[in-house]
mmCIF file of C-alpha atoms in Angstrom:
data_model
loop_
_atom_site.group_PDB
_atom_site.id
_atom_site.type_symbol
_atom_site.label_atom_id
_atom_site.label_comp_id
_atom_site.label_asym_id
_atom_site.label_seq_id
_atom_site.Cartn_x
_atom_site.Cartn_y
_atom_site.Cartn_z
ATOM 1 C CA MET A 1 14.417 -23.330 -5.340
ATOM 2 C CA ARG A 2 17.031 -20.823 -3.995
ATOM 3 C CA LEU A 3 16.934 -17.888 -2.054
ATOM 4 C CA ALA A 4 17.775 -15.835 -5.184
ATOM 5 C CA GLU A 5 15.073 -17.210 -7.181
ATOM 6 C CA LEU A 6 12.375 -16.711 -4.528
ATOM 7 C CA SER A 7 13.611 -13.342 -4.627
ATOM 8 C CA THR A 8 13.360 -12.897 -7.959
ATOM 9 C CA ARG A 9 9.835 -14.621 -8.523
ATOM 10 C CA SER A 10 8.279 -12.881 -5.791
ATOM 11 C CA GLY A 11 9.705 -9.542 -6.334
ATOM 12 C CA VAL A 12 11.130 -9.195 -2.902
ATOM 13 C CA SER A 13 14.737 -8.460 -2.127
ATOM 14 C CA THR A 14 16.879 -11.368 -0.260
ATOM 15 C CA ALA A 15 17.812 -8.956 2.166
ATOM 16 C CA THR A 16 13.841 -8.125 3.038
ATOM 17 C CA ILE A 17 13.504 -12.114 3.235
ATOM 18 C CA LYS A 18 16.064 -12.755 5.430
ATOM 19 C CA TYR A 19 14.339 -9.934 7.281
ATOM 20 C CA TYR A 20 10.753 -11.958 7.302
ATOM 21 C CA LEU A 21 12.469 -15.235 8.063
ATOM 22 C CA ARG A 22 14.203 -13.337 11.432
ATOM 23 C CA GLU A 23 10.601 -12.342 12.067
ATOM 24 C CA GLY A 24 9.127 -15.550 11.744
ATOM 25 C CA LEU A 25 6.776 -14.326 8.932
ATOM 26 C CA LEU A 26 8.221 -16.373 6.972
ATOM 27 C CA PRO A 27 8.850 -20.121 7.668
ATOM 28 C CA PRO A 28 11.732 -21.681 7.065
ATOM 29 C CA GLY A 29 12.856 -23.427 3.931
ATOM 30 C CA ARG A 30 14.359 -26.806 4.009
ATOM 31 C CA ARG A 31 17.787 -27.270 4.835
ATOM 32 C CA VAL A 32 20.336 -28.400 2.190
ATOM 33 C CA THR A 33 23.651 -27.539 3.411
ATOM 34 C CA ALA A 34 24.666 -25.674 6.155
ATOM 35 C CA THR A 35 24.457 -22.250 4.794
ATOM 36 C CA GLN A 36 21.756 -22.618 2.220
ATOM 37 C CA SER A 37 18.052 -23.513 2.008
ATOM 38 C CA GLU A 38 15.334 -24.542 -0.678
ATOM 39 C CA TYR A 39 12.032 -22.918 -0.578
ATOM 40 C CA ASP A 40 8.717 -24.061 -2.418
ATOM 41 C CA GLU A 41 5.625 -22.599 -3.839
ATOM 42 C CA SER A 42 4.113 -22.091 -0.435
ATOM 43 C CA HIS A 43 7.021 -19.682 0.917
ATOM 44 C CA LEU A 44 6.381 -17.851 -2.747
ATOM 45 C CA GLN A 45 2.435 -17.726 -1.632
ATOM 46 C CA ARG A 46 3.450 -16.925 2.301
ATOM 47 C CA LEU A 47 5.801 -13.758 0.467
ATOM 48 C CA ARG A 48 2.440 -12.610 -1.315
ATOM 49 C CA LEU A 49 0.699 -12.359 1.831
ATOM 50 C CA VAL A 50 3.241 -10.519 3.783
ATOM 51 C CA ARG A 51 3.648 -7.864 0.878
ATOM 52 C CA ALA A 52 0.181 -7.184 0.855
ATOM 53 C CA LEU A 53 0.102 -6.881 4.552
ATOM 54 C CA ILE A 54 3.397 -4.743 5.179
ATOM 55 C CA GLN A 55 4.430 -3.150 1.778
ATOM 56 C CA VAL A 56 0.619 -2.314 0.541
ATOM 57 C CA GLY A 57 -1.692 -2.608 3.460
ATOM 58 C CA ARG A 58 0.893 -0.830 6.042
ATOM 59 C CA VAL A 59 0.320 -3.335 8.513
ATOM 60 C CA PRO A 60 2.634 -3.176 11.399
ATOM 61 C CA ILE A 61 4.989 -6.010 11.998
ATOM 62 C CA ALA A 62 3.676 -7.247 14.846
ATOM 63 C CA SER A 63 -0.198 -7.298 13.743
ATOM 64 C CA ALA A 64 1.445 -9.105 10.387
ATOM 65 C CA ARG A 65 2.478 -11.690 13.037
ATOM 66 C CA GLU A 66 -0.624 -12.287 14.966
ATOM 67 C CA VAL A 67 -2.335 -12.485 11.631
ATOM 68 C CA LEU A 68 -0.217 -15.174 10.067
ATOM 69 C CA THR A 69 -0.688 -16.738 13.551
ATOM 70 C CA ALA A 70 -4.608 -16.834 13.045
ATOM 71 C CA LEU A 71 -4.151 -18.195 9.734
ATOM 72 C CA GLU A 72 -1.934 -21.140 11.093
ATOM 73 C CA ASP A 73 -3.894 -21.939 13.727
ATOM 74 C CA GLU A 74 -5.555 -25.811 12.996
ATOM 75 C CA SER A 75 -7.376 -25.555 16.042
ATOM 76 C CA LEU A 76 -9.828 -23.139 14.792
ATOM 77 C CA ASP A 77 -12.597 -24.205 12.178
ATOM 78 C CA HIS A 78 -12.070 -22.316 8.457
ATOM 79 C CA ASN A 79 -14.613 -19.599 9.631
ATOM 80 C CA SER A 80 -12.658 -18.906 12.801
ATOM 81 C CA ARG A 81 -9.337 -18.641 11.524
ATOM 82 C CA LEU A 82 -10.694 -16.085 8.796
ATOM 83 C CA GLY A 83 -12.583 -14.097 11.372
ATOM 84 C CA THR A 84 -9.429 -14.274 13.898
ATOM 85 C CA ALA A 85 -7.171 -13.214 11.279
ATOM 86 C CA VAL A 86 -9.134 -10.345 9.843
ATOM 87 C CA TRP A 87 -9.727 -9.371 13.742
ATOM 88 C CA ALA A 88 -5.683 -8.620 13.857
ATOM 89 C CA LEU A 89 -5.536 -6.397 11.003
ATOM 90 C CA PRO A 90 -5.363 -2.272 11.986
ATOM 91 C CA HIS A 91 -8.861 -0.885 12.440
ATOM 92 C CA GLY A 92 -8.221 2.664 13.239
ATOM 93 C CA PRO A 93 -8.653 4.692 16.392
ATOM 94 C CA GLN A 94 -11.366 3.829 18.994
ATOM 95 C CA ALA A 95 -14.257 6.184 19.914
ATOM 96 C CA PRO A 96 -13.842 7.732 23.770
ATOM 97 C CA GLU A 97 -16.082 5.750 26.057
ATOM 98 C CA ASP A 98 -16.840 8.626 27.783
ATOM 99 C CA ASP A 99 -18.587 10.692 25.001
ATOM 100 C CA PRO A 100 -22.459 10.939 24.668
ATOM 101 C CA ALA A 101 -22.181 10.596 21.231
ATOM 102 C CA THR A 102 -20.335 7.051 21.416
ATOM 103 C CA ASP A 103 -23.017 5.823 23.447
ATOM 104 C CA ALA A 104 -25.725 7.048 20.786
ATOM 105 C CA ALA A 105 -23.849 5.555 17.964
ATOM 106 C CA ARG A 106 -23.850 2.284 19.377
ATOM 107 C CA HIS A 107 -27.335 2.261 19.679
ATOM 108 C CA THR A 108 -27.528 3.605 16.381
ATOM 109 C CA VAL A 109 -25.035 1.145 14.859
ATOM 110 C CA ASP A 110 -26.951 -2.176 16.776
ATOM 111 C CA ALA A 111 -30.481 -1.285 15.340
ATOM 112 C CA LEU A 112 -29.116 -1.275 12.174
ATOM 113 C CA LEU A 113 -27.560 -4.447 12.490
ATOM 114 C CA ARG A 114 -30.787 -6.112 13.779
ATOM 115 C CA ARG A 115 -32.791 -4.345 10.700
ATOM 116 C CA LEU A 116 -30.141 -6.287 8.401
ATOM 117 C CA GLY A 117 -30.572 -9.486 10.179
ATOM 118 C CA TRP A 118 -26.779 -9.250 10.724
ATOM 119 C CA GLU A 119 -26.611 -11.889 14.212
ATOM 120 C CA ASN A 120 -23.126 -13.133 13.767
ATOM 121 C CA ALA A 121 -22.032 -12.529 17.149
ATOM 122 C CA GLN A 122 -18.445 -12.903 16.717
ATOM 123 C CA ALA A 123 -18.399 -10.439 14.064
ATOM 124 C CA TYR A 124 -20.921 -7.811 15.568
ATOM 125 C CA GLY A 125 -19.966 -8.305 19.410
ATOM 126 C CA ALA A 126 -18.918 -5.357 21.311
ATOM 127 C CA ASP A 127 -15.241 -6.603 21.060
ATOM 128 C CA SER A 128 -15.249 -7.001 17.124
ATOM 129 C CA PRO A 129 -12.443 -4.426 16.032
ATOM 130 C CA ALA A 130 -15.085 -3.917 12.871
ATOM 131 C CA TYR A 131 -17.857 -3.030 15.233
ATOM 132 C CA ARG A 132 -15.841 -0.892 17.135
ATOM 133 C CA MET A 133 -14.809 0.930 14.268
ATOM 134 C CA LEU A 134 -18.272 1.340 12.712
ATOM 135 C CA VAL A 135 -19.515 2.928 16.004
ATOM 136 C CA THR A 136 -16.317 5.395 15.811
ATOM 137 C CA ALA A 137 -17.522 6.445 12.488
ATOM 138 C CA VAL A 138 -21.091 6.893 13.204
ATOM 139 C CA GLY A 139 -20.209 9.067 16.566
ATOM 140 C CA THR A 140 -18.196 11.413 14.672
ATOM 141 C CA LEU A 141 -20.316 11.959 11.912
ATOM 142 C CA SER A 142 -22.910 12.585 14.541
ATOM 143 C CA ARG A 143 -20.776 15.075 16.491
ATOM 144 C CA LEU A 144 -19.953 16.858 13.426
ATOM 145 C CA GLY A 145 -23.779 16.928 12.309
ATOM 146 C CA TYR A 146 -24.211 14.536 9.499
ATOM 147 C CA PRO A 147 -26.400 12.353 8.771
ATOM 148 C CA CYS A 148 -25.843 8.899 10.174
ATOM 149 C CA ALA A 149 -29.455 7.197 11.147
ATOM 150 C CA VAL A 150 -30.404 4.344 10.481
ATOM 151 C CA ASP A 151 -31.814 4.739 7.119
ATOM 152 C CA ASP A 152 -29.001 6.714 6.311
ATOM 153 C CA LEU A 153 -26.339 3.931 6.793
ATOM 154 C CA ALA A 154 -28.789 0.715 5.604
ATOM 155 C CA PRO A 155 -27.934 1.534 1.893
ATOM 156 C CA TYR A 156 -24.159 1.696 2.681
ATOM 157 C CA ALA A 157 -24.883 -1.952 4.816
ATOM 158 C CA ARG A 158 -26.575 -3.326 1.541
ATOM 159 C CA SER A 159 -24.193 -2.514 -0.577
ATOM 160 C CA ALA A 160 -21.465 -4.047 1.380
ATOM 161 C CA GLY A 161 -23.496 -7.343 1.957
ATOM 162 C CA GLN A 162 -23.172 -7.499 -1.943
ATOM 163 C CA LEU A 163 -19.527 -6.777 -2.304
ATOM 164 C CA ALA A 164 -19.001 -9.783 0.483
ATOM 165 C CA VAL A 165 -20.311 -12.253 -1.843
ATOM 166 C CA ALA A 166 -17.885 -10.822 -4.560
ATOM 167 C CA ASP A 167 -15.022 -11.119 -1.893
ATOM 168 C CA LEU A 168 -16.034 -14.696 -1.026
ATOM 169 C CA ASP A 169 -16.503 -15.769 -4.844
ATOM 170 C CA LEU A 170 -12.574 -14.381 -5.325
ATOM 171 C CA VAL A 171 -11.547 -16.238 -2.422
ATOM 172 C CA GLU A 172 -13.065 -19.763 -3.447
ATOM 173 C CA ARG A 173 -11.396 -19.733 -6.655
ATOM 174 C CA TYR A 174 -8.620 -20.722 -4.328
ATOM 175 C CA GLU A 175 -8.554 -24.476 -4.135
ATOM 176 C CA SER A 176 -6.951 -25.238 -1.046
ATOM 177 C CA PRO A 177 -8.384 -23.695 2.783
ATOM 178 C CA ASP A 178 -5.066 -22.678 3.437
ATOM 179 C CA GLU A 179 -4.528 -20.944 0.132
ATOM 180 C CA GLN A 180 -8.586 -19.572 0.709
ATOM 181 C CA LEU A 181 -7.259 -18.103 4.450
ATOM 182 C CA GLU A 182 -4.653 -16.023 2.763
ATOM 183 C CA ALA A 183 -6.301 -14.863 -0.329
ATOM 184 C CA ALA A 184 -9.045 -13.652 1.948
ATOM 185 C CA VAL A 185 -6.961 -11.960 4.371
ATOM 186 C CA ALA A 186 -4.619 -10.468 1.067
ATOM 187 C CA LEU A 187 -7.919 -9.454 -0.833
ATOM 188 C CA THR A 188 -9.147 -7.723 2.477
ATOM 189 C CA VAL A 189 -6.179 -5.166 2.460
ATOM 190 C CA LEU A 190 -5.679 -5.344 -1.241
ATOM 191 C CA TYR A 191 -9.138 -4.332 -2.371
ATOM 192 C CA GLU A 192 -9.902 -1.446 0.328
ATOM 193 C CA PRO A 193 -8.153 1.327 -2.141
ATOM 194 C CA VAL A 194 -9.851 -0.687 -4.865
ATOM 195 C CA LEU A 195 -13.375 -0.168 -3.270
ATOM 196 C CA LEU A 196 -12.299 3.688 -2.218
ATOM 197 C CA SER A 197 -11.344 4.617 -5.671
ATOM 198 C CA LEU A 198 -14.082 3.135 -7.229
ATOM 199 C CA ARG A 199 -16.537 5.104 -5.276
ATOM 200 C CA ARG A 200 -14.808 8.050 -5.844
ATOM 201 C CA MET A 201 -15.035 7.632 -9.520
ATOM 202 C CA ALA A 202 -18.996 6.362 -9.354
ATOM 203 C CA GLN A 203 -19.785 9.401 -7.391
ATOM 204 C CA ALA A 204 -17.832 11.562 -10.019
ATOM 205 C CA GLU A 205 -20.232 10.093 -12.599
ATOM 206 C CA GLU A 206 -23.384 10.497 -11.110
ATOM 207 C CA SER A 207 -22.472 14.156 -10.218
ATOM 208 C CA ASN A 208 -22.028 14.260 -13.901
ATOM 209 C CA ARG A 209 -25.348 13.013 -14.247
ATOM 210 C CA ARG A 210 -26.909 14.951 -11.816
ATOM 211 C CA TYR A 211 -25.209 18.779 -12.391
ATOM 212 C CA GLY A 212 -22.928 18.294 -15.333
ATOM 213 C CA GLN A 213 -23.841 19.981 -18.805
ATOM 214 C CA GLY A 214 -26.764 18.377 -20.301
ATOM 215 C CA SER A 215 -28.394 17.526 -17.213
ATOM 216 C CA SER A 216 -32.004 17.903 -16.738
ATOM 217 C CA GLU A 217 -30.646 20.413 -13.614
ATOM 218 C CA ALA A 218 -27.842 22.228 -15.190
#
């Protein structure tokens, strides 16, 4: 397909596609003339991922390039490529190391992981962005005086484990390993607002059940 068709099918303007090409976020098409190139379904798939990262997930261009580079690193196995790509996604601010609450939060998080039996060193090591983000969140809860002991966090972790199964079940609907990797990254970004929305809706339902008119506590 030519650039105009790629734009129509992807919903991305030709100017934006040209920008993504210049930034290395989209591989070049097959040159057919001095001024025109042809693109295929792989370009369309990649554009969907780039849109998910940049337009929906608000991932900076540099970070998006890191994610895509990780996905294309064939020296890594399937699991490592996915892990490296997800590491490159933005993970929020880091906790201040000189704060006693940070050290206490790290001990809490480590105890939680031991209880769950989550022993993936790559995912849970001190260099893991997700691990550091969790330490930051637990430290903030502690400083503000909100519940954040292992018993408080464990139900959330177990729910996250169930969500991970659903995540990878979705990913495995795609046939090729490359499609699975791209889908895993895109769905990580696209499903986070879905999860936040559903949690708030579920809270409203549970609040109504407990405290609304007709409830036993009303």
